Amino acid sequence: MASALLGFASCGDKTDPVGLWDPMEWVADHPGNPTKITAEAKGGTFAVTCTNYSRPWLDSYVTVDGKKVLAVEEGKEWDYRHIKKDWYEIEVKGNTYWLTIEPNTTGKERTLTVYVTAGDIFDTINIVQKKE
């Protein structure tokens, strides 16, 4: 019985490295917080690099203007390193996320949240694009 209690108590041991992943660390080609991008209405391409995981990838969905959008198209194989939609394209090369934003002609601010992972660790890259 004592060994069962000891085993139960050890399940909560935070020094055990199994299941404990370091947060993703980032650098970018734009000023400020690497994972928070403000894009001009004219659009542009941004590079965001994860410095502590060598081969991160994209999750299967993004959030566009507050709505969850599946990145996988029905009947197609999921490409966990590339998403291309109407006004944005995301490509992962090595540990760098290349985010291309098309010009915004909607007259409204647009938002994009990209969900990223490297296994059991998750993060987001958030883009706000100004209106014209």
Short mmCIF file of C-alpha atoms in Angstrom, two decimals:
data_model
loop_
_atom_site.label_atom_id
_atom_site.label_comp_id
_atom_site.label_asym_id
_atom_site.label_seq_id
_atom_site.Cartn_x
_atom_site.Cartn_y
_atom_site.Cartn_z
CA MET A 1 0.00 0.00 0.00
CA ALA A 2 2.82 2.41 0.86
CA SER A 3 4.45 1.82 -2.53
CA ALA A 4 1.13 2.60 -4.26
CA LEU A 5 0.91 5.92 -2.40
CA LEU A 6 4.53 6.71 -3.21
CA GLY A 7 3.92 5.95 -6.88
CA PHE A 8 0.84 8.19 -6.89
CA ALA A 9 2.73 11.03 -5.23
CA SER A 10 5.57 10.80 -7.75
CA CYS A 11 3.21 11.40 -10.70
CA GLY A 12 3.12 15.08 -9.85
CA ASP A 13 6.90 15.49 -9.71
CA LYS A 14 7.75 18.59 -11.78
CA THR A 15 11.44 17.64 -11.91
CA ASP A 16 10.65 14.71 -14.21
CA PRO A 17 11.52 15.93 -17.74
CA VAL A 18 8.97 13.67 -19.48
CA GLY A 19 6.19 15.90 -20.77
CA LEU A 20 7.91 19.14 -19.78
CA TRP A 21 8.83 21.15 -22.87
CA ASP A 22 10.57 24.52 -22.88
CA PRO A 23 8.42 27.34 -24.30
CA MET A 24 9.15 28.18 -27.93
CA GLU A 25 11.63 31.07 -28.24
CA TRP A 26 11.49 33.48 -31.18
CA VAL A 27 13.42 36.09 -33.14
CA ALA A 28 12.07 38.04 -36.11
CA ASP A 29 12.92 40.48 -38.88
CA HIS A 30 10.52 43.10 -37.46
CA PRO A 31 10.80 45.22 -34.29
CA GLY A 32 9.01 44.38 -31.05
CA ASN A 33 7.50 41.07 -30.00
CA PRO A 34 8.50 38.47 -32.65
CA THR A 35 5.11 36.70 -32.53
CA LYS A 36 2.98 39.85 -32.73
CA ILE A 37 3.13 41.42 -36.18
CA THR A 38 1.46 44.62 -37.34
CA ALA A 39 1.29 44.60 -41.13
CA GLU A 40 0.65 47.69 -43.20
CA ALA A 41 -2.33 47.69 -45.58
CA LYS A 42 0.08 47.17 -48.50
CA GLY A 43 1.00 43.74 -47.04
CA GLY A 44 4.46 42.23 -46.92
CA THR A 45 6.52 39.20 -45.98
CA PHE A 46 7.70 38.53 -42.43
CA ALA A 47 10.20 35.98 -41.10
CA VAL A 48 9.74 34.56 -37.59
CA THR A 49 12.32 32.02 -36.41
CA CYS A 50 12.03 29.54 -33.55
CA THR A 51 15.46 29.45 -31.93
CA ASN A 52 15.13 26.44 -29.64
CA TYR A 53 13.36 23.83 -31.82
CA SER A 54 14.88 22.84 -35.16
CA ARG A 55 11.83 21.61 -37.11
CA PRO A 56 8.57 23.15 -35.88
CA TRP A 57 5.44 22.92 -38.02
CA LEU A 58 1.95 24.34 -38.53
CA ASP A 59 -1.16 23.16 -36.77
CA SER A 60 -4.12 22.13 -38.94
CA TYR A 61 -6.03 25.39 -38.53
CA VAL A 62 -5.65 29.16 -38.23
CA THR A 63 -7.98 31.85 -36.92
CA VAL A 64 -8.98 34.54 -39.42
CA ASP A 65 -10.81 37.60 -38.10
CA GLY A 66 -11.83 35.59 -35.03
CA LYS A 67 -13.09 32.54 -36.96
CA LYS A 68 -11.36 29.15 -36.92
CA VAL A 69 -10.41 28.04 -40.44
CA LEU A 70 -9.12 24.57 -41.30
CA ALA A 71 -5.91 24.71 -43.27
CA VAL A 72 -6.53 21.28 -44.74
CA GLU A 73 -8.68 21.18 -47.85
CA GLU A 74 -11.17 18.34 -48.13
CA GLY A 75 -9.77 15.43 -50.10
CA LYS A 76 -6.20 16.73 -49.98
CA GLU A 77 -3.26 15.57 -47.91
CA TRP A 78 -2.31 17.93 -45.06
CA ASP A 79 0.88 19.87 -45.71
CA TYR A 80 2.04 20.77 -42.22
CA ARG A 81 4.68 23.17 -43.60
CA HIS A 82 2.56 25.26 -46.00
CA ILE A 83 -0.81 27.05 -46.00
CA LYS A 84 -2.00 29.32 -48.83
CA LYS A 85 -5.38 31.04 -48.69
CA ASP A 86 -7.00 34.18 -50.14
CA TRP A 87 -4.84 36.87 -48.55
CA TYR A 88 -2.09 35.02 -46.67
CA GLU A 89 0.53 32.35 -47.20
CA ILE A 90 2.56 30.64 -44.49
CA GLU A 91 5.57 28.48 -45.26
CA VAL A 92 7.87 26.78 -42.77
CA LYS A 93 11.46 26.32 -43.94
CA GLY A 94 13.64 24.68 -41.29
CA ASN A 95 12.80 26.59 -38.13
CA THR A 96 11.62 29.80 -39.85
CA TYR A 97 8.01 30.73 -40.56
CA TRP A 98 7.65 32.90 -43.67
CA LEU A 99 4.36 34.80 -43.53
CA THR A 100 3.24 36.65 -46.66
CA ILE A 101 0.28 38.99 -46.35
CA GLU A 102 -1.45 40.33 -49.48
CA PRO A 103 -2.61 43.98 -49.73
CA ASN A 104 -5.72 44.75 -47.68
CA THR A 105 -8.39 46.37 -49.86
CA THR A 106 -11.35 45.42 -47.64
CA GLY A 107 -11.55 48.74 -45.81
CA LYS A 108 -11.38 46.82 -42.50
CA GLU A 109 -8.57 45.68 -40.25
CA ARG A 110 -7.78 41.96 -40.65
CA THR A 111 -6.41 39.51 -38.10
CA LEU A 112 -4.67 36.17 -38.50
CA THR A 113 -3.57 33.80 -35.74
CA VAL A 114 -1.22 31.02 -36.82
CA TYR A 115 -1.02 28.00 -34.50
CA VAL A 116 2.42 26.42 -34.37
CA THR A 117 3.89 23.37 -32.66
CA ALA A 118 7.08 21.39 -32.23
CA GLY A 119 5.56 18.33 -30.54
CA ASP A 120 3.99 18.77 -27.13
CA ILE A 121 4.69 22.51 -27.14
CA PHE A 122 2.39 25.02 -28.82
CA ASP A 123 2.45 28.73 -29.57
CA THR A 124 0.84 31.33 -31.81
CA ILE A 125 1.97 33.99 -34.25
CA ASN A 126 -0.52 36.86 -34.38
CA ILE A 127 -0.86 39.30 -37.26
CA VAL A 128 -2.99 42.43 -37.38
CA GLN A 129 -3.17 44.03 -40.81
CA LYS A 130 -4.13 47.68 -41.00
CA LYS A 131 -6.97 48.81 -43.24
CA GLU A 132 -6.21 50.94 -46.29
#
